Coordinates of C-alpha atoms and ligand atoms in Angstrom, one line a residue:
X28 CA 15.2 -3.4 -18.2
X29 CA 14.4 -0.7 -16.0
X30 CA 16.6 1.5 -14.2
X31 CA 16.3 -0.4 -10.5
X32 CA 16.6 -3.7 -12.1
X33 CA 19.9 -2.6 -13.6
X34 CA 21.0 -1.1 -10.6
X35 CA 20.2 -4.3 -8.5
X36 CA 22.0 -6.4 -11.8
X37 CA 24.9 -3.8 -11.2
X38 CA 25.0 -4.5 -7.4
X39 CA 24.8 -8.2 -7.4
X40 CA 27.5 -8.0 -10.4
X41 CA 29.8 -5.7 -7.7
X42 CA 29.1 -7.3 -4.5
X43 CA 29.1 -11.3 -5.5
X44 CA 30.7 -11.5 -8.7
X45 CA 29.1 -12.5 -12.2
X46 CA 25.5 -12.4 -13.5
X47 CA 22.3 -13.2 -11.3
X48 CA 20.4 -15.8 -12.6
X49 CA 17.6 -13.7 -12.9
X50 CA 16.1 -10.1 -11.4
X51 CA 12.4 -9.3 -10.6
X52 CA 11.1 -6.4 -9.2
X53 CA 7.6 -5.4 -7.2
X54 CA 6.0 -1.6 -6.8
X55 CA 4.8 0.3 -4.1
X56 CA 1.1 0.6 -3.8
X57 CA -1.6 3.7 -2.8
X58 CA -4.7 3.1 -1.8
X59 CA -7.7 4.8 -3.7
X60 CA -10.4 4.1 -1.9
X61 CA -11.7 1.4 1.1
X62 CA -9.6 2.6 4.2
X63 CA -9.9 0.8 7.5
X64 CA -12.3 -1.7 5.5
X65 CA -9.7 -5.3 5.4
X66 CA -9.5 -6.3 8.9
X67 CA -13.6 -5.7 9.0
X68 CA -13.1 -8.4 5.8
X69 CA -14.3 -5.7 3.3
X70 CA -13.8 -4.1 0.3
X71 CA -10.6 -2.0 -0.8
X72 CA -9.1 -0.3 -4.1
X73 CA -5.5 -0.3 -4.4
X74 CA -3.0 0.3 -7.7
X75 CA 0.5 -0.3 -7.7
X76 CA 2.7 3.2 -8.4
X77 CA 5.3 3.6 -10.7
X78 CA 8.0 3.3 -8.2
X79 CA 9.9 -0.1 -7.6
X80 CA 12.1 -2.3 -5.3
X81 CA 14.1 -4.7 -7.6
X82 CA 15.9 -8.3 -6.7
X83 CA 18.8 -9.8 -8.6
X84 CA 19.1 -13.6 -7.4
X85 CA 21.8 -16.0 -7.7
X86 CA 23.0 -19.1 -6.7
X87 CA 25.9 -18.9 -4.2
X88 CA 26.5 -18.1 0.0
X89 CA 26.9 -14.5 -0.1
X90 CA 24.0 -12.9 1.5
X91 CA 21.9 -10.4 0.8
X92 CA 23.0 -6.6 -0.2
X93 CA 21.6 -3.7 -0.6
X94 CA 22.5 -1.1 -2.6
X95 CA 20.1 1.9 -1.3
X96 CA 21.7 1.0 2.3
X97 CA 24.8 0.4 0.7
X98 CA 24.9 -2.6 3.3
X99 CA 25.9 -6.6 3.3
X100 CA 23.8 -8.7 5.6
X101 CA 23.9 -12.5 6.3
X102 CA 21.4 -14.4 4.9
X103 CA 19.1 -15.9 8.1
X104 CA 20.0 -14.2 11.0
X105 CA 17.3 -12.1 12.0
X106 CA 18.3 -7.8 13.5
X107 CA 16.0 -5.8 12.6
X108 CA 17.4 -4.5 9.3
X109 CA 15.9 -3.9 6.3
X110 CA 17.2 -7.7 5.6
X111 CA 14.1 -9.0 7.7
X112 CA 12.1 -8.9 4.8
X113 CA 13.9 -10.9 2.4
X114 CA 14.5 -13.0 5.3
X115 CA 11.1 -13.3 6.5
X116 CA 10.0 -14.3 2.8
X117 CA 12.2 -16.9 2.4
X118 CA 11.4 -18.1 6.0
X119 CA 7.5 -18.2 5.2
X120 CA 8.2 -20.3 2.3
X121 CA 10.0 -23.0 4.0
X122 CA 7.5 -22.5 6.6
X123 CA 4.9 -23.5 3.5
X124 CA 6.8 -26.3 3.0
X125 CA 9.2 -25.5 0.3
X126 CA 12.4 -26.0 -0.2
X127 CA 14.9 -23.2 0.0
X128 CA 18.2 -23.1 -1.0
X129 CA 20.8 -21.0 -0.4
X130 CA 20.7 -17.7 -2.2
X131 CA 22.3 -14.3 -2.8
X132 CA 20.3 -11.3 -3.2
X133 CA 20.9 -7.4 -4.6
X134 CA 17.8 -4.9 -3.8
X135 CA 17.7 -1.4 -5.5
X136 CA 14.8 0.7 -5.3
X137 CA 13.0 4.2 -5.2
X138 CA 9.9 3.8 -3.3
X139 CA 10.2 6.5 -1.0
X140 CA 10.3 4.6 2.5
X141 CA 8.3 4.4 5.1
X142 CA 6.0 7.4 3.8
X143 CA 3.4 4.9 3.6
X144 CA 4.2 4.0 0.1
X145 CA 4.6 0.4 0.8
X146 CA 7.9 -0.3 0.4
X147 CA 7.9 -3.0 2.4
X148 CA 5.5 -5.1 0.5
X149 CA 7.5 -4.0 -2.7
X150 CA 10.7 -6.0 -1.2
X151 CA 8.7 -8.8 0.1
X152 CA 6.8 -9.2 -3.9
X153 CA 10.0 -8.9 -5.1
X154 CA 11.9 -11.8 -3.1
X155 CA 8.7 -13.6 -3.2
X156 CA 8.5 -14.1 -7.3
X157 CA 12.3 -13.9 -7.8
X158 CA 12.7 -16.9 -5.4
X159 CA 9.5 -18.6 -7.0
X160 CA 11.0 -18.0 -10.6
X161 CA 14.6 -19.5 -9.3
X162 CA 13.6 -22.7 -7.1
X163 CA 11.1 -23.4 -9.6
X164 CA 8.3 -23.5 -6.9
X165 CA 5.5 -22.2 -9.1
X166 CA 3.6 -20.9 -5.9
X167 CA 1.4 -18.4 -7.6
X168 CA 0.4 -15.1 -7.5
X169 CA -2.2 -14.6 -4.6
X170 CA -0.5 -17.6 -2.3
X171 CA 3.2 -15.5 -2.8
X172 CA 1.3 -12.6 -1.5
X173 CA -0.3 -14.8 1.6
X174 CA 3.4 -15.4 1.9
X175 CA 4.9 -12.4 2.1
X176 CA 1.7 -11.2 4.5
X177 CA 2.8 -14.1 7.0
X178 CA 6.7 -12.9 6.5
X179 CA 5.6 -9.4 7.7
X180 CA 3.0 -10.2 10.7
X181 CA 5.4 -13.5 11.5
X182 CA 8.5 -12.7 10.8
X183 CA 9.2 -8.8 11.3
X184 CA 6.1 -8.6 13.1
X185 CA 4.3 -6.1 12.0
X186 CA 0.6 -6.4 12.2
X187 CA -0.4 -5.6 8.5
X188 CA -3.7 -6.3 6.4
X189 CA -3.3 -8.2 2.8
X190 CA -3.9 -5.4 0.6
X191 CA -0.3 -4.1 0.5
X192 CA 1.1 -7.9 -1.0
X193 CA -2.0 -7.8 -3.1
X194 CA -1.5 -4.8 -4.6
X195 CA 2.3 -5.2 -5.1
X196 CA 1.8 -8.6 -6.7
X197 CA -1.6 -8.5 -8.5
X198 CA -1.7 -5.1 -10.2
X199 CA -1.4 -4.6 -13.7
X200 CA -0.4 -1.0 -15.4
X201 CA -3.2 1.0 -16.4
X202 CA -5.8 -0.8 -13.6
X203 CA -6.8 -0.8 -10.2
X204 CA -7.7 -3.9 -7.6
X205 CA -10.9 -4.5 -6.3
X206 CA -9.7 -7.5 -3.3
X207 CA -12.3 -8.6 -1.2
X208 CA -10.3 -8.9 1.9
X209 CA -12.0 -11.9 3.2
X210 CA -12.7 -14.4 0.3
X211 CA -9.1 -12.7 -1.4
X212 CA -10.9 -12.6 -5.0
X213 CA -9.1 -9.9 -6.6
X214 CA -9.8 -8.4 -9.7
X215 CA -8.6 -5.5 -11.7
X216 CA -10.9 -2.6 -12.8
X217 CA -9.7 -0.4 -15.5
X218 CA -8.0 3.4 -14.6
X219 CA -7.1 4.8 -17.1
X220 CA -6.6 8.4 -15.8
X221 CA -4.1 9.7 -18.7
X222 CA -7.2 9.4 -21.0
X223 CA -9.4 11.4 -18.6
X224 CA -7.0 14.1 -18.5
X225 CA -6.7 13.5 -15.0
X226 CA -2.7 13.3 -12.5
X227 CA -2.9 10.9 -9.2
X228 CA -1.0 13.5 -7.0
X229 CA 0.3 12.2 -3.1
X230 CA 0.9 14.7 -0.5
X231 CA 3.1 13.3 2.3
X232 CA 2.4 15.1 5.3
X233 CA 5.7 14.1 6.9
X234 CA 3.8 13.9 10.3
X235 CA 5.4 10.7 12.0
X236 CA 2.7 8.5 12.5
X237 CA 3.1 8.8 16.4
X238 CA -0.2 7.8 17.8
X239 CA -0.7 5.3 14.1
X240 CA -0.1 1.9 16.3
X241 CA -2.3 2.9 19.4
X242 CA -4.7 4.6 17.6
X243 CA -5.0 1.9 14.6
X244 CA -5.2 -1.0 17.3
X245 CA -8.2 1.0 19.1
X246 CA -10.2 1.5 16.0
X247 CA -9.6 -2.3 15.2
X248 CA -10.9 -3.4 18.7
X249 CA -14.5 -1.2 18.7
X250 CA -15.3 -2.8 15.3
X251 CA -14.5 -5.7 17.1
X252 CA -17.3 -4.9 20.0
X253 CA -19.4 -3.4 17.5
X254 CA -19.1 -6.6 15.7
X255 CA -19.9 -8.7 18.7
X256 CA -23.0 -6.3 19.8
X257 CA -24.6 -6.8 16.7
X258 CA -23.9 -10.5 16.7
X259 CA -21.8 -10.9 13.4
X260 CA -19.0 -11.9 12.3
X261 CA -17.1 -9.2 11.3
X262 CA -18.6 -5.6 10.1
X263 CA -18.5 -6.4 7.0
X264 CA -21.8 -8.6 7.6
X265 CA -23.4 -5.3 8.7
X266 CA -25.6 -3.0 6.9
X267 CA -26.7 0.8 7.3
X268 CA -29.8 -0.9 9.2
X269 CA -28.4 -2.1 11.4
X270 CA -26.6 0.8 12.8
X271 CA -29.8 1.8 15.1
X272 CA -28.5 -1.0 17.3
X273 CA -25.1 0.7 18.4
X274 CA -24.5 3.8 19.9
X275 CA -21.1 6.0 20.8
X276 CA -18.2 5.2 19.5
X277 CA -19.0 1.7 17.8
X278 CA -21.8 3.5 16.1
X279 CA -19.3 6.0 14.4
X280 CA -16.5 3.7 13.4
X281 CA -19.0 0.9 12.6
X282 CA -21.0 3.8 10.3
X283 CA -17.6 4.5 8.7
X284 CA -16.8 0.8 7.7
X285 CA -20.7 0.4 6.6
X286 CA -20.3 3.4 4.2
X287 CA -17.1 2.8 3.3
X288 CA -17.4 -0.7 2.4
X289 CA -20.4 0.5 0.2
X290 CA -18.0 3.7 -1.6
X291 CA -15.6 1.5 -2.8
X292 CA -18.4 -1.5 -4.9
X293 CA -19.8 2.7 -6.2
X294 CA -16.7 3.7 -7.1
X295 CA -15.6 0.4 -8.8
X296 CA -19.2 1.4 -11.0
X297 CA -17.6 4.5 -11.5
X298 CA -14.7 3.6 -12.8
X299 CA -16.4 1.1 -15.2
X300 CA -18.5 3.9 -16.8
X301 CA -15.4 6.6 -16.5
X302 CA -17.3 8.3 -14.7
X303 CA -14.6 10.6 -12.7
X304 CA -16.6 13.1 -11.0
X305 CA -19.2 10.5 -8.9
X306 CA -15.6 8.6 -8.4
X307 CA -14.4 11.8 -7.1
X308 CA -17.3 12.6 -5.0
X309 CA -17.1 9.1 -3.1
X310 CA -13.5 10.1 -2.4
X311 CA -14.3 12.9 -1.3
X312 CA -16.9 11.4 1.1
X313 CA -14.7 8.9 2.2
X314 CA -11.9 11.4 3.9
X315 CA -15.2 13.1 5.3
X316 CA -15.9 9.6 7.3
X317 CA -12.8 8.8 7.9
X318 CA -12.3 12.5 9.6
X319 CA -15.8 12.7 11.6
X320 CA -16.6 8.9 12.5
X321 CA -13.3 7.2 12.3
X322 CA -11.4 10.2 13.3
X323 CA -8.1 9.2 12.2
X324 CA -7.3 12.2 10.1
X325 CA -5.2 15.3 10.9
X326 CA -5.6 19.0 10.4
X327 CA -2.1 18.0 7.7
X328 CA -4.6 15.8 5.9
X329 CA -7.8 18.1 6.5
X330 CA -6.0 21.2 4.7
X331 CA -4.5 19.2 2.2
X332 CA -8.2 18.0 1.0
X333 CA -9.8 21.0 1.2
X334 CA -7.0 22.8 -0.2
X335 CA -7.1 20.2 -3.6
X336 CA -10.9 20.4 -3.3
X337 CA -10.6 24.8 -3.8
X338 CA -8.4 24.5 -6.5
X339 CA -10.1 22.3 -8.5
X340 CA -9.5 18.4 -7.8
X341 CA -12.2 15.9 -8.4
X342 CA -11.3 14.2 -5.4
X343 CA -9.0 13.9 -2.5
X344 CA -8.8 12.1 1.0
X345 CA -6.3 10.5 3.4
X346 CA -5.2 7.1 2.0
X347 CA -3.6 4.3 4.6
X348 CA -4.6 4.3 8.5
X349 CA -4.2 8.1 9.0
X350 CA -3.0 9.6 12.5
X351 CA -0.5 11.4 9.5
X352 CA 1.1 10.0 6.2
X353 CA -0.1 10.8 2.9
X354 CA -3.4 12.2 1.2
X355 CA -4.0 11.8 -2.6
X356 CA -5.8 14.0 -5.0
X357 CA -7.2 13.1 -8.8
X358 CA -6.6 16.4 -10.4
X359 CA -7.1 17.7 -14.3
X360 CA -3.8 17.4 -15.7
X361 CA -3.6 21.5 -15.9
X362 CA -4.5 21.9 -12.2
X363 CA -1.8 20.1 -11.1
X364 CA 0.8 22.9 -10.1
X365 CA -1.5 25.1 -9.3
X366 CA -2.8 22.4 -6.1
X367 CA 0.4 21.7 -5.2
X368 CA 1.9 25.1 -5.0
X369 CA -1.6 26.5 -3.1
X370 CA -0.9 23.3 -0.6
X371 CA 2.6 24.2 0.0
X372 CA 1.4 28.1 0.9
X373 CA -1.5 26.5 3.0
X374 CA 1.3 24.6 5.1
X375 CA 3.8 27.3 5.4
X376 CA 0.9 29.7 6.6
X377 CA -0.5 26.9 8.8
X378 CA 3.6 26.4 10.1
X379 CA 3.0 22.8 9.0
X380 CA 6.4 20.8 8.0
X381 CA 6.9 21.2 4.4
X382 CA 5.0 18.6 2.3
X383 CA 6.7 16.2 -0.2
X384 CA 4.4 15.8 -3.9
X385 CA 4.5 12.5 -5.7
X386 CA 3.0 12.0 -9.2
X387 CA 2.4 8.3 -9.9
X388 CA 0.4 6.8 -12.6
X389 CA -1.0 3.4 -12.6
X390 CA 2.0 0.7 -12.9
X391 CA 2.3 -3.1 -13.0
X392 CA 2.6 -5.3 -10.7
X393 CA 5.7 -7.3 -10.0
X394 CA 7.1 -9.1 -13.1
X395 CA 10.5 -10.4 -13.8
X396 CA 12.8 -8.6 -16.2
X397 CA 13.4 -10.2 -19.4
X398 CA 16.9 -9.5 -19.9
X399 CA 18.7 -11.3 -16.5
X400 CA 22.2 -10.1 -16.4
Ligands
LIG5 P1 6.4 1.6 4.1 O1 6.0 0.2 3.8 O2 5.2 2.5 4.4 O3 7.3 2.2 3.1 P2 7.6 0.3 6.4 O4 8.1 0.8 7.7 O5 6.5 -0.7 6.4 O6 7.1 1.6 5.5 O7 8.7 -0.4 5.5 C1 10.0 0.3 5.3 C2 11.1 -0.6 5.5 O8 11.2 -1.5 4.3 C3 12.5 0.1 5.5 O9 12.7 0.5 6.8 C4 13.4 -1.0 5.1 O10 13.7 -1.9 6.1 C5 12.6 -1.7 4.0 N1 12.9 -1.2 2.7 C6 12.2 -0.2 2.0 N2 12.8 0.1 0.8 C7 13.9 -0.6 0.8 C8 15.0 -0.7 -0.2 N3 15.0 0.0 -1.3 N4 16.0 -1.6 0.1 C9 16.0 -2.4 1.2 N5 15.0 -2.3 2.2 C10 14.0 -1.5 2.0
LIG6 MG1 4.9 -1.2 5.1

């Protein structure tokens, strides 16, 4: 078992007495390449990190528990906690129709929160396939993930694309995921970066994403018009001809979703033929789009990529919606301290907060552990 699915076994052994009937667990997720692409029903390239939320389930009326927060909530009653997500799971699955029992719950994790990371989809996996696996409901992969979506828009109510449950639940180690964000095919394209000598290295920025709701509805809303002016559906129906139809801003965020959309079907090709340095160069071209015609990056982000890109990376750009939180940098394995050490002088001189490095490789999705209890 792994070390958060014991801790969750340990917690649900502590808090409610004797063994859970069973303990499953769900990662967090970065994204590699697509950004700002799934609400305009594009393209995106996500893989699950080595970093995990577990569940430990059992019959019985004692709630849910969490051992990060060191915390006992009730099972349905709905504050604002971190227990919203359980909650909203199980709520979205009676909402589907099944039937839900009542359950006790212990979470453990160590996906760094709210950084981004997508912890929350990690908790909401999690429930979602340890409740599957314990009423029996054999929902399936990509409709648990449609599930725990509708928990988070529904439920906590935060407005949140599908790649996050996607990623969490679809993943395998060793891959990336190709979702098409408006049919939902999914498939997994091979990433195998330990052979290529290569580390996946995450800068958090630590800037709070201040202006990230206002600024992420905005962008949202001119692909919208830009959509509307060029009478389609959604951007994703658009191609780089049509772009001489639109002018101002929906020209430059509608450019960015064009491209975009195209970089991430190239670096899928790129991938296939392991071919790491045009897979680079599209990420590379994808933080320069998302900087000058999305403009959702920061001068955080900026000096992070071209401080990787100096030292030697074969790629970097901002990954999520931007406006602050994380970048991400493919880097030969012997370059790797030598980037991160040249970042953290390039903040200090810069008076930039103090960045945080993460090294994840590609992990699997959620699963449930083999050895409940
Ligand atoms: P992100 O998904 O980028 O990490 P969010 O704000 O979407 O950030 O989700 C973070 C929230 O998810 C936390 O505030 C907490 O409510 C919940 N969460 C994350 N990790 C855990 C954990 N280990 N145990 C319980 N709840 C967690
Ligand atoms: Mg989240």
């Amino acid at each position: 078992m792994r070390e958060t699915e014991q801790k969750a076994a340990e917690a649900y052994e502590k808090q409610f007495g004797g063994e859970p009937d069973l303990i499953a667990s769900a990662p967090g997720r970065i994204n590699l390449i697509g950004e700002h692409t799934d609400y305009n029903g594009g393209f995106v390239l996500p893989c699950a990190i080595d970093r995990r939320i577990a569940v430990a389930v059992g019959k019985g009326e004692g709630g849910l528990y969490s051992a990060d927060f060191e915390e006992a909530r009730e099972p349905d009653e709905k504050n604002g906690s971190w227990a919203d997500y359980p909650r909203g799971v199980a709520w979205a699955m009676g909402e589907a129709g099944h039937e839900i029992k009542p359950f006790e719950a212990a979470f453990a994790g160590d996906v760094p929160l709210g950084s981004g990371l997508s912890s929350s989809a990690a908790i909401e996996a999690a429930t979602a396939l340890a409740l599957d696996a314990h009423f029996g409901l054999d929902i399936g992969r990509k409709d648990l993930a449609v599930l725990c979506q509708r928990a988070e828009n529904d439920y906590v109510g935060v407005a949140s694309g599908i790649m996050d449950q996607f990623a969490s639940l679809l993943c395998e180690a060793g891959t990336a995921l190709l979702v098409d964000c408006r049919s939902l095919e999914a498939k997994c394209v091979p990433l195998d970066l330990a052979a290529a000598g290569l580390t996946l290295i995450v800068c958090d920025t630590r800037v709070e994403r201040g202006l990230a709701d206002t600024g992420y509805n905005d962008r949202r809303s001119t692909c919208e018009r830009a959509a509307r002016t060029l009478g389609i559906e959604e951007l994703r129906d658009a191609g780089e001809g049509d772009l001489n139809r639109l002018s101002g801003e929906e020209l430059k965020r509608a450019r960015h979703v064009v491209s975009e959309n195209a970089r991430v079907l190239e670096a899928v090709e790129a991938l296939k033929n392991n071919d790491f340095h045009e897979f680079g160069r599209l990420m590379y071209a994808s933080h320069a789009s998302l900087r000058d015609d999305y403009e959702v990056s920061t001068p955080e982000l900026d000096t992070f990529v071209q401080t990787a890109e100096q030292h030697g990376a074969k790629g970097a750009r901002l990954t999520g919606a931007g406006f602050g939180g994380c970048a991400i940098a493919l880097v030969p394995e012997p370059r790797t301290d030598v980037v991160t050490k040249a970042c953290e002088q390039a903040f200090a001189q810069a008076n930039f907060k103090d960045p945080a490095f993460y090294e994840f490789v590609p992990a699997a999705g959620a699963e449930l552990a083999e050895n409940p209890g």
